Amino acid sequence: LFATLSLVFPYETADCLVGESKPAYVLEGIQLPHSKEIDGYTLFRNGEGVRRINFMGFDIKVYVASFWTYNHFNTVEEIMACDKPKRFDFTFLRGFGKGKVTAAWSRQLDFSVTHDYETYAEDRDAFIKFFGEIVEGGTESVIMVGDDTIVVDQGVEKGKIVGKDFQKAFLSMLFGEKPVTDELKSGLLGLKRSNVSTS
């Protein structure tokens, strides 16, 4: 499930068009490669951004988020319509204990998720339990392949949630009406990029 650089383009298909290659980026010291291989597909970096929190007037940078897709998407509708694999990486710029990680995921999901379904609460709780303490520079990954949403915490696969409904719920957290932040949403969609250097 981990990154391998590739400049080979996937073939065009009827339901999702081939993506475009983009330069390698460095954002807040985090290298973001051109592409990643997932389940036999080459995924290209769709967008990236920094999660910021304003605390008592201080701009605190929490993590760098990056989004890899089979094709470049800049609308939520396009993301939802394509059933090819997708990958999100959250690389932390500071460390947090398990309690704070759990609280942060809980608050964000409760605030931002707009897609609800009968077993969402059960899936939400199972998803949150996959995450533990995060170290500075550590990465939490959420990978969607078929009906599975796979969680990899700092290089270790922790488990998966099965079902398209949870995928829609997670995507609504990032791209819905109440995203983590509007700036991060735009960055992951590739619509807004700042403080990024090429490598």
Coordinates of N, CA and C in Angstrom, one line a residue:
L1 N 0.8 -1.2 0.0 CA 0.0 0.0 0.0 C 0.8 1.3 0.0
F2 N 2.2 1.2 -0.2 CA 3.0 2.4 0.0 C 3.5 2.9 -1.4
A3 N 4.0 4.1 -1.3 CA 4.2 4.9 -2.5 C 5.4 4.3 -3.3
T4 N 5.2 4.2 -4.6 CA 6.2 4.0 -5.6 C 6.1 5.0 -6.7
L5 N 7.2 5.7 -7.0 CA 7.2 6.7 -8.0 C 6.9 6.0 -9.4
S6 N 6.1 6.7 -10.2 CA 5.8 6.1 -11.5 C 5.4 7.3 -12.4
L7 N 5.9 7.2 -13.7 CA 5.5 8.2 -14.7 C 4.7 7.5 -15.8
V8 N 4.2 6.3 -15.5 CA 3.5 5.5 -16.5 C 2.0 5.9 -16.3
F9 N 1.3 6.3 -17.4 CA -0.1 6.6 -17.3 C -1.0 5.4 -17.4
P10 N -2.1 5.4 -16.7 CA -3.0 4.3 -16.9 C -3.8 4.5 -18.2
Y11 N -4.3 3.5 -18.8 CA -5.1 3.7 -20.0 C -6.4 4.3 -19.7
E12 N -7.0 5.0 -20.7 CA -8.3 5.6 -20.5 C -9.4 4.6 -20.5
T13 N -10.4 4.8 -19.6 CA -11.5 3.9 -19.6 C -12.8 4.7 -19.8
A14 N -13.9 4.0 -19.9 CA -15.1 4.7 -20.2 C -15.6 5.6 -19.1
D15 N -15.4 5.1 -17.8 CA -16.0 5.8 -16.7 C -15.1 6.8 -16.0
C16 N -13.8 6.7 -16.2 CA -12.8 7.7 -15.6 C -11.7 7.9 -16.6
L17 N -11.4 9.2 -16.9 CA -10.4 9.5 -17.9 C -9.1 9.6 -17.2
V18 N -8.0 9.4 -18.0 CA -6.7 9.3 -17.5 C -6.3 10.7 -16.9
G19 N -5.5 10.6 -15.8 CA -5.0 11.8 -15.2 C -3.7 12.4 -15.8
E20 N -3.4 13.6 -15.4 CA -2.2 14.2 -15.9 C -1.1 14.2 -14.8
S21 N 0.2 14.0 -15.3 CA 1.3 14.0 -14.4 C 1.5 15.4 -13.9
K22 N 2.0 15.5 -12.6 CA 2.3 16.8 -12.0 C 3.7 16.7 -11.4
P23 N 4.3 17.9 -11.1 CA 5.7 17.8 -10.5 C 5.6 17.4 -9.1
A24 N 6.8 16.8 -8.6 CA 6.9 16.5 -7.2 C 6.9 17.8 -6.4
Y25 N 6.2 17.8 -5.3 CA 6.1 19.0 -4.5 C 6.7 18.7 -3.1
V26 N 7.1 19.8 -2.5 CA 7.5 19.8 -1.1 C 6.6 20.9 -0.4
L27 N 5.8 20.4 0.6 CA 4.9 21.3 1.3 C 5.2 21.2 2.8
E28 N 5.6 22.3 3.4 CA 6.0 22.3 4.8 C 7.0 21.2 5.2
G29 N 8.0 21.0 4.2 CA 9.0 20.1 4.4 C 8.6 18.6 4.1
I30 N 7.4 18.4 3.7 CA 6.9 17.0 3.4 C 6.9 16.8 1.9
Q31 N 7.7 15.8 1.5 CA 7.7 15.5 0.0 C 6.5 14.7 -0.4
L32 N 5.9 15.2 -1.5 CA 4.7 14.6 -2.0 C 5.0 14.1 -3.5
P33 N 5.1 12.8 -3.6 CA 5.5 12.3 -4.9 C 4.5 12.5 -6.1
H34 N 5.0 12.2 -7.3 CA 4.2 12.4 -8.5 C 3.0 11.4 -8.4
S35 N 3.2 10.2 -8.0 CA 2.2 9.2 -8.0 C 2.4 8.1 -7.0
K36 N 1.4 7.3 -6.8 CA 1.4 6.1 -6.0 C 0.7 5.0 -6.6
E37 N 1.2 3.8 -6.3 CA 0.6 2.6 -6.9 C -0.3 2.0 -5.8
I38 N -1.6 1.8 -6.2 CA -2.6 1.2 -5.3 C -3.4 0.1 -6.0
D39 N -3.3 -1.1 -5.6 CA -4.2 -2.2 -6.1 C -4.1 -2.3 -7.6
G40 N -2.8 -2.1 -8.2 CA -2.6 -2.2 -9.6 C -2.9 -1.0 -10.4
Y41 N -3.3 0.1 -9.8 CA -3.6 1.4 -10.4 C -2.5 2.4 -10.1
T42 N -2.1 3.2 -11.0 CA -1.3 4.3 -10.8 C -2.2 5.5 -10.4
L43 N -2.0 6.0 -9.2 CA -2.8 7.2 -8.8 C -1.9 8.4 -8.8
F44 N -2.5 9.5 -9.3 CA -1.7 10.8 -9.4 C -2.2 11.8 -8.4
R45 N -1.3 12.6 -7.9 CA -1.6 13.6 -6.9 C -2.6 14.6 -7.4
N46 N -3.8 14.6 -6.8 CA -4.9 15.5 -7.2 C -4.7 16.8 -6.6
G47 N -4.3 16.9 -5.3 CA -4.1 18.1 -4.6 C -3.6 17.9 -3.2
E48 N -3.3 19.0 -2.5 CA -2.7 18.9 -1.2 C -3.0 20.2 -0.4
G49 N -2.8 20.2 0.9 CA -3.1 21.4 1.7 C -2.6 21.2 3.1
V50 N -2.6 22.2 3.9 CA -2.2 22.2 5.3 C -3.4 22.5 6.2
R51 N -3.5 21.6 7.2 CA -4.5 21.9 8.2 C -4.0 22.8 9.2
R52 N -4.6 24.0 9.4 CA -4.2 25.0 10.3 C -5.3 25.2 11.4
I53 N -4.8 25.5 12.6 CA -5.7 25.9 13.7 C -5.2 27.2 14.3
N54 N -6.2 28.1 14.4 CA -5.8 29.4 15.1 C -6.1 29.2 16.6
F55 N -5.0 29.3 17.4 CA -5.1 29.2 18.8 C -4.5 30.4 19.5
M56 N -5.4 31.2 20.1 CA -5.0 32.4 20.8 C -4.2 33.3 19.9
G57 N -4.6 33.4 18.6 CA -3.9 34.3 17.7 C -2.7 33.7 17.0
F58 N -2.3 32.5 17.4 CA -1.2 31.8 16.7 C -1.7 30.8 15.6
D59 N -1.0 30.9 14.5 CA -1.4 30.0 13.4 C -0.6 28.7 13.6
I60 N -1.3 27.6 14.0 CA -0.7 26.3 14.3 C -0.9 25.4 13.1
K61 N 0.2 24.9 12.6 CA 0.1 23.9 11.4 C 0.1 22.5 12.0
V62 N -1.0 21.8 11.7 CA -1.2 20.4 12.3 C -0.7 19.3 11.4
Y63 N -1.1 19.3 10.2 CA -0.7 18.2 9.3 C -0.8 18.7 7.8
V64 N -0.1 18.0 7.0 CA -0.2 18.1 5.5 C -1.0 17.0 5.0
A65 N -2.1 17.4 4.3 CA -3.0 16.4 3.7 C -2.7 16.3 2.2
S66 N -2.8 15.1 1.6 CA -2.6 15.0 0.2 C -3.6 13.9 -0.3
F67 N -4.0 14.1 -1.6 CA -5.0 13.3 -2.1 C -4.6 12.8 -3.5
W68 N -4.6 11.4 -3.7 CA -4.2 10.8 -4.9 C -5.4 10.1 -5.6
T69 N -5.6 10.3 -6.9 CA -6.7 9.7 -7.6 C -6.3 9.2 -9.0
Y70 N -7.1 8.4 -9.6 CA -6.9 7.8 -10.9 C -6.9 8.9 -12.0
N71 N -7.7 9.9 -11.8 CA -7.8 11.0 -12.7 C -7.9 12.3 -11.9
H72 N -7.5 13.4 -12.4 CA -7.6 14.7 -11.7 C -9.1 15.1 -11.6
F73 N -9.5 15.4 -10.4 CA -10.9 15.9 -10.1 C -10.8 17.2 -9.5
N74 N -11.7 18.1 -9.9 CA -11.8 19.4 -9.2 C -13.2 19.7 -8.7
T75 N -14.1 18.7 -8.8 CA -15.5 18.8 -8.2 C -15.8 17.6 -7.4
V76 N -16.6 17.8 -6.4 CA -17.1 16.7 -5.5 C -17.8 15.7 -6.3
E77 N -18.6 16.1 -7.3 CA -19.4 15.2 -8.1 C -18.5 14.2 -8.9
E78 N -17.4 14.7 -9.4 CA -16.5 13.8 -10.1 C -15.8 12.8 -9.2
I79 N -15.5 13.2 -8.0 CA -14.9 12.3 -7.0 C -15.9 11.2 -6.7
M80 N -17.1 11.5 -6.4 CA -18.1 10.6 -6.0 C -18.4 9.6 -7.2
A81 N -18.4 10.1 -8.4 CA -18.8 9.3 -9.5 C -17.8 8.2 -9.9
C82 N -16.5 8.4 -9.6 CA -15.4 7.5 -10.0 C -15.2 6.5 -9.0
D83 N -15.3 5.2 -9.4 CA -15.1 4.1 -8.4 C -13.7 3.5 -8.3
K84 N -12.7 4.2 -9.0 CA -11.4 3.7 -9.0 C -10.8 4.0 -7.6
P85 N -9.6 3.4 -7.2 CA -9.1 3.7 -5.9 C -8.7 5.1 -5.6
K86 N -8.8 5.5 -4.4 CA -8.4 6.9 -3.9 C -7.6 6.7 -2.6
R87 N -6.7 7.7 -2.4 CA -5.8 7.6 -1.2 C -5.7 9.0 -0.6
F88 N -5.8 9.1 0.7 CA -5.5 10.3 1.4 C -4.4 10.0 2.4
D89 N -3.4 10.9 2.5 CA -2.4 10.9 3.5 C -2.5 12.1 4.3
F90 N -2.3 11.9 5.6 CA -2.3 13.0 6.6 C -0.9 12.9 7.3
T91 N 0.0 13.7 7.0 CA 1.4 13.7 7.6 C 1.5 14.8 8.6
F92 N 1.7 14.4 9.8 CA 1.6 15.3 10.9 C 2.9 16.1 11.1
L93 N 2.8 17.4 11.4 CA 3.9 18.3 11.6 C 4.2 18.4 13.1
R94 N 3.5 17.7 13.9 CA 3.8 17.7 15.4 C 3.2 16.4 15.9
G95 N 3.6 15.9 17.0 CA 3.1 14.7 17.6 C 2.0 14.9 18.5
F96 N 1.1 13.8 18.6 CA 0.0 13.9 19.5 C -0.3 12.5 20.1
G97 N -0.7 12.5 21.4 CA -1.0 11.2 22.1 C -2.3 10.6 21.5
K98 N -2.5 9.4 21.9 CA -3.7 8.7 21.4 C -5.0 9.4 21.8
G99 N -5.1 9.9 23.0 CA -6.3 10.6 23.4 C -6.7 11.8 22.6
K100 N -5.6 12.6 22.2 CA -5.9 13.7 21.4 C -6.2 13.3 20.0
V101 N -5.6 12.3 19.5 CA -5.9 11.8 18.1 C -7.4 11.3 18.0
T102 N -7.8 10.6 19.0 CA -9.2 10.1 19.1 C -10.2 11.2 19.2
A103 N -9.9 12.2 20.0 CA -10.8 13.4 20.2 C -10.8 14.2 18.9
A104 N -9.7 14.3 18.2 CA -9.7 15.1 17.0 C -10.5 14.5 15.9
W105 N -10.3 13.2 15.7 CA -11.1 12.5 14.7 C -12.6 12.5 15.0
S106 N -12.9 12.3 16.3 CA -14.3 12.3 16.7 C -15.0 13.6 16.4
R107 N -14.3 14.7 16.9 CA -14.9 16.1 16.7 C -15.1 16.4 15.2
Q108 N -14.0 16.0 14.4 CA -14.1 16.4 13.0 C -15.2 15.6 12.2
L109 N -15.3 14.3 12.5 CA -16.3 13.5 11.9 C -17.7 14.0 12.3
D110 N -17.9 14.3 13.6 CA -19.2 14.7 14.1 C -19.6 16.1 13.5
F111 N -18.6 16.9 13.3 CA -18.9 18.3 12.7 C -19.1 18.3 11.2
S112 N -18.3 17.5 10.5 CA -18.3 17.7 9.0 C -19.1 16.6 8.2
V113 N -19.2 15.4 8.7 CA -19.9 14.4 7.9 C -21.4 14.7 7.7
T114 N -21.8 14.7 6.5 CA -23.2 15.0 6.1 C -23.9 13.8 5.5
H115 N -23.1 12.7 5.2 CA -23.8 11.5 4.6 C -24.0 10.5 5.8
D116 N -25.3 10.3 6.1 CA -25.6 9.4 7.2 C -26.3 8.2 6.7
Y117 N -26.2 7.1 7.4 CA -26.8 5.8 7.1 C -27.0 5.0 8.3
E118 N -27.7 3.9 8.2 CA -28.1 3.1 9.4 C -27.0 2.7 10.3
T119 N -25.9 2.2 9.8 CA -24.8 1.7 10.6 C -23.6 2.7 10.7
Y120 N -23.9 4.0 10.4 CA -22.8 4.9 10.4 C -22.1 5.0 11.8
A121 N -22.9 5.1 12.8 CA -22.3 5.3 14.2 C -21.3 4.1 14.5
E122 N -21.7 2.9 14.2 CA -20.8 1.8 14.4 C -19.6 1.8 13.6
D123 N -19.7 2.2 12.3 CA -18.5 2.3 11.4 C -17.6 3.4 11.9
R124 N -18.2 4.5 12.3 CA -17.4 5.7 12.8 C -16.6 5.3 13.9
D125 N -17.2 4.6 14.9 CA -16.4 4.2 16.1 C -15.3 3.3 15.8
A126 N -15.6 2.3 14.9 CA -14.5 1.3 14.5 C -13.4 2.0 13.8
F127 N -13.7 3.0 12.9 CA -12.7 3.8 12.2 C -11.8 4.5 13.1
I128 N -12.4 5.2 14.1 CA -11.6 6.0 15.0 C -10.6 5.1 15.8
K129 N -11.1 4.0 16.2 CA -10.2 3.1 17.0 C -9.0 2.6 16.3
F130 N -9.0 2.7 15.0 CA -7.8 2.2 14.2 C -6.6 3.1 14.5
F131 N -6.8 4.4 14.9 CA -5.7 5.3 15.1 C -5.2 5.4 16.5
G132 N -3.8 5.5 16.6 CA -3.2 5.6 17.9 C -2.4 6.9 18.0
E133 N -1.4 6.9 18.9 CA -0.5 8.0 19.0 C 0.2 8.3 17.7
I134 N 0.4 9.5 17.3 CA 1.0 9.9 16.1 C 2.3 10.7 16.4
V135 N 3.4 10.4 15.8 CA 4.7 11.1 16.0 C 4.8 12.2 15.0
E136 N 5.7 13.1 15.3 CA 6.0 14.2 14.3 C 6.6 13.5 13.0
G137 N 6.0 13.8 11.9 CA 6.4 13.2 10.6 C 5.7 12.0 10.3
G138 N 4.9 11.4 11.2 CA 4.1 10.2 11.0 C 2.9 10.5 10.1
T139 N 2.5 9.4 9.4 CA 1.4 9.6 8.4 C 0.3 8.6 8.7
E140 N -0.9 9.2 8.7 CA -2.1 8.4 8.7 C -2.7 8.3 7.3
S141 N -3.0 7.2 6.8 CA -3.5 7.0 5.4 C -4.9 6.4 5.4
V142 N -5.7 6.9 4.6 CA -7.1 6.3 4.4 C -7.1 6.0 2.9
I143 N -7.3 4.7 2.6 CA -7.2 4.2 1.2 C -8.6 3.6 0.8
M144 N -9.1 4.0 -0.3 CA -10.4 3.4 -0.7 C -10.2 2.5 -1.9
V145 N -10.5 1.2 -1.8 CA -10.3 0.3 -2.9 C -11.6 -0.6 -2.9
G146 N -12.3 -0.5 -4.0 CA -13.6 -1.2 -4.1 C -14.5 -0.7 -3.0
D147 N -15.1 -1.6 -2.2 CA -16.0 -1.2 -1.2 C -15.2 -1.0 0.2
D148 N -13.9 -1.2 0.2 CA -13.1 -1.2 1.4 C -12.5 0.2 1.6
T149 N -12.6 0.7 2.9 CA -11.9 1.9 3.3 C -10.8 1.4 4.3
I150 N -9.5 1.4 3.9 CA -8.4 0.8 4.6 C -7.7 1.9 5.4
V151 N -7.4 1.6 6.6 CA -6.6 2.6 7.4 C -5.2 2.1 7.7
V152 N -4.2 2.9 7.3 CA -2.8 2.6 7.6 C -2.3 3.7 8.5
D153 N -1.8 3.2 9.7 CA -1.3 4.2 10.7 C 0.2 4.0 10.8
Q154 N 1.0 5.0 10.3 CA 2.4 5.0 10.3 C 3.0 3.7 9.9
G155 N 2.6 3.3 8.7 CA 3.1 2.1 8.0 C 2.5 0.8 8.4
V156 N 1.6 0.8 9.3 CA 0.9 -0.5 9.7 C -0.5 -0.4 9.4
E157 N -1.0 -1.5 8.6 CA -2.4 -1.5 8.2 C -3.2 -2.0 9.5
K158 N -4.1 -1.1 9.9 CA -4.9 -1.3 11.1 C -6.2 -2.0 10.9
G159 N -6.8 -1.9 9.8 CA -8.1 -2.5 9.5 C -8.8 -1.8 8.4
K160 N -10.1 -2.2 8.2 CA -10.9 -1.6 7.2 C -12.3 -1.5 7.6
I161 N -13.0 -0.6 6.9 CA -14.5 -0.5 7.0 C -15.0 -0.8 5.7
V162 N -16.0 -1.7 5.6 CA -16.6 -2.2 4.4 C -17.8 -1.5 4.0
G163 N -18.0 -1.0 2.8 CA -19.2 -0.4 2.4 C -19.0 1.0 1.7
K164 N -19.7 1.2 0.6 CA -19.6 2.5 -0.1 C -20.1 3.6 0.8
D165 N -21.1 3.3 1.6 CA -21.7 4.4 2.5 C -20.6 5.1 3.3
F166 N -19.7 4.3 3.9 CA -18.7 4.9 4.8 C -17.8 5.8 3.9
Q167 N -17.5 5.3 2.7 CA -16.6 6.1 1.8 C -17.3 7.5 1.5
K168 N -18.6 7.4 1.3 CA -19.3 8.7 1.0 C -19.3 9.6 2.2
A169 N -19.4 9.0 3.4 CA -19.4 9.7 4.6 C -18.0 10.4 4.8
F170 N -17.0 9.6 4.6 CA -15.6 10.2 4.8 C -15.4 11.3 3.8
L171 N -15.8 11.1 2.5 CA -15.6 12.1 1.5 C -16.4 13.4 1.8
S172 N -17.5 13.2 2.5 CA -18.3 14.4 2.8 C -17.6 15.2 3.9
M173 N -16.8 14.6 4.7 CA -16.1 15.3 5.7 C -15.1 16.3 5.1
L174 N -14.5 15.9 4.0 CA -13.4 16.7 3.4 C -14.0 17.6 2.3
F175 N -15.1 17.2 1.6 CA -15.6 17.9 0.4 C -17.0 18.3 0.5
G176 N -17.7 18.1 1.7 CA -19.1 18.4 1.8 C -19.3 19.9 2.2
E177 N -20.5 20.1 2.7 CA -20.9 21.5 3.0 C -20.2 22.1 4.2
K178 N -19.7 21.2 5.1 CA -18.9 21.7 6.3 C -17.6 21.0 6.3
P179 N -16.7 21.3 5.3 CA -15.4 20.6 5.3 C -14.5 21.0 6.5
V180 N -13.4 20.2 6.6 CA -12.4 20.5 7.7 C -12.1 22.0 7.7
T181 N -11.7 22.5 6.5 CA -11.6 24.0 6.2 C -11.9 24.2 4.8
D182 N -12.4 25.3 4.4 CA -12.6 25.6 2.9 C -11.2 25.6 2.2
E183 N -10.2 26.1 2.9 CA -8.9 26.2 2.3 C -8.3 24.8 2.0
L184 N -8.5 23.9 2.9 CA -8.0 22.5 2.7 C -8.8 21.8 1.6
K185 N -10.1 22.0 1.6 CA -11.0 21.5 0.5 C -10.5 21.9 -0.8
S186 N -10.3 23.2 -1.0 CA -9.8 23.7 -2.3 C -8.4 23.2 -2.6
G187 N -7.6 23.0 -1.6 CA -6.2 22.5 -1.9 C -6.3 21.0 -2.4
L188 N -7.1 20.2 -1.7 CA -7.2 18.8 -2.1 C -7.9 18.6 -3.5
L189 N -8.7 19.6 -3.9 CA -9.3 19.6 -5.2 C -8.3 20.2 -6.3
G190 N -7.2 20.6 -5.8 CA -6.2 21.2 -6.7 C -6.6 22.6 -7.2
L191 N -7.5 23.3 -6.5 CA -7.9 24.6 -6.9 C -7.1 25.7 -6.3
K192 N -6.4 25.4 -5.2 CA -5.6 26.4 -4.5 C -4.4 25.8 -4.0
R193 N -3.2 26.4 -4.4 CA -1.9 25.9 -4.0 C -1.1 27.1 -3.6
S194 N -0.5 26.9 -2.4 CA 0.4 28.0 -1.9 C 1.5 27.4 -1.1
N195 N 2.6 28.2 -1.0 CA 3.8 27.8 -0.2 C 4.3 26.4 -0.5
V196 N 4.2 26.1 -1.8 CA 4.6 24.8 -2.3 C 5.8 24.9 -3.3
S197 N 6.9 24.1 -3.1 CA 8.0 24.1 -4.0 C 8.2 22.8 -4.7
T198 N 8.8 22.9 -5.9 CA 9.0 21.6 -6.6 C 10.3 21.0 -6.2
S199 N 10.4 19.7 -6.4 CA 11.7 19.0 -6.0 C 12.2 18.3 -7.3

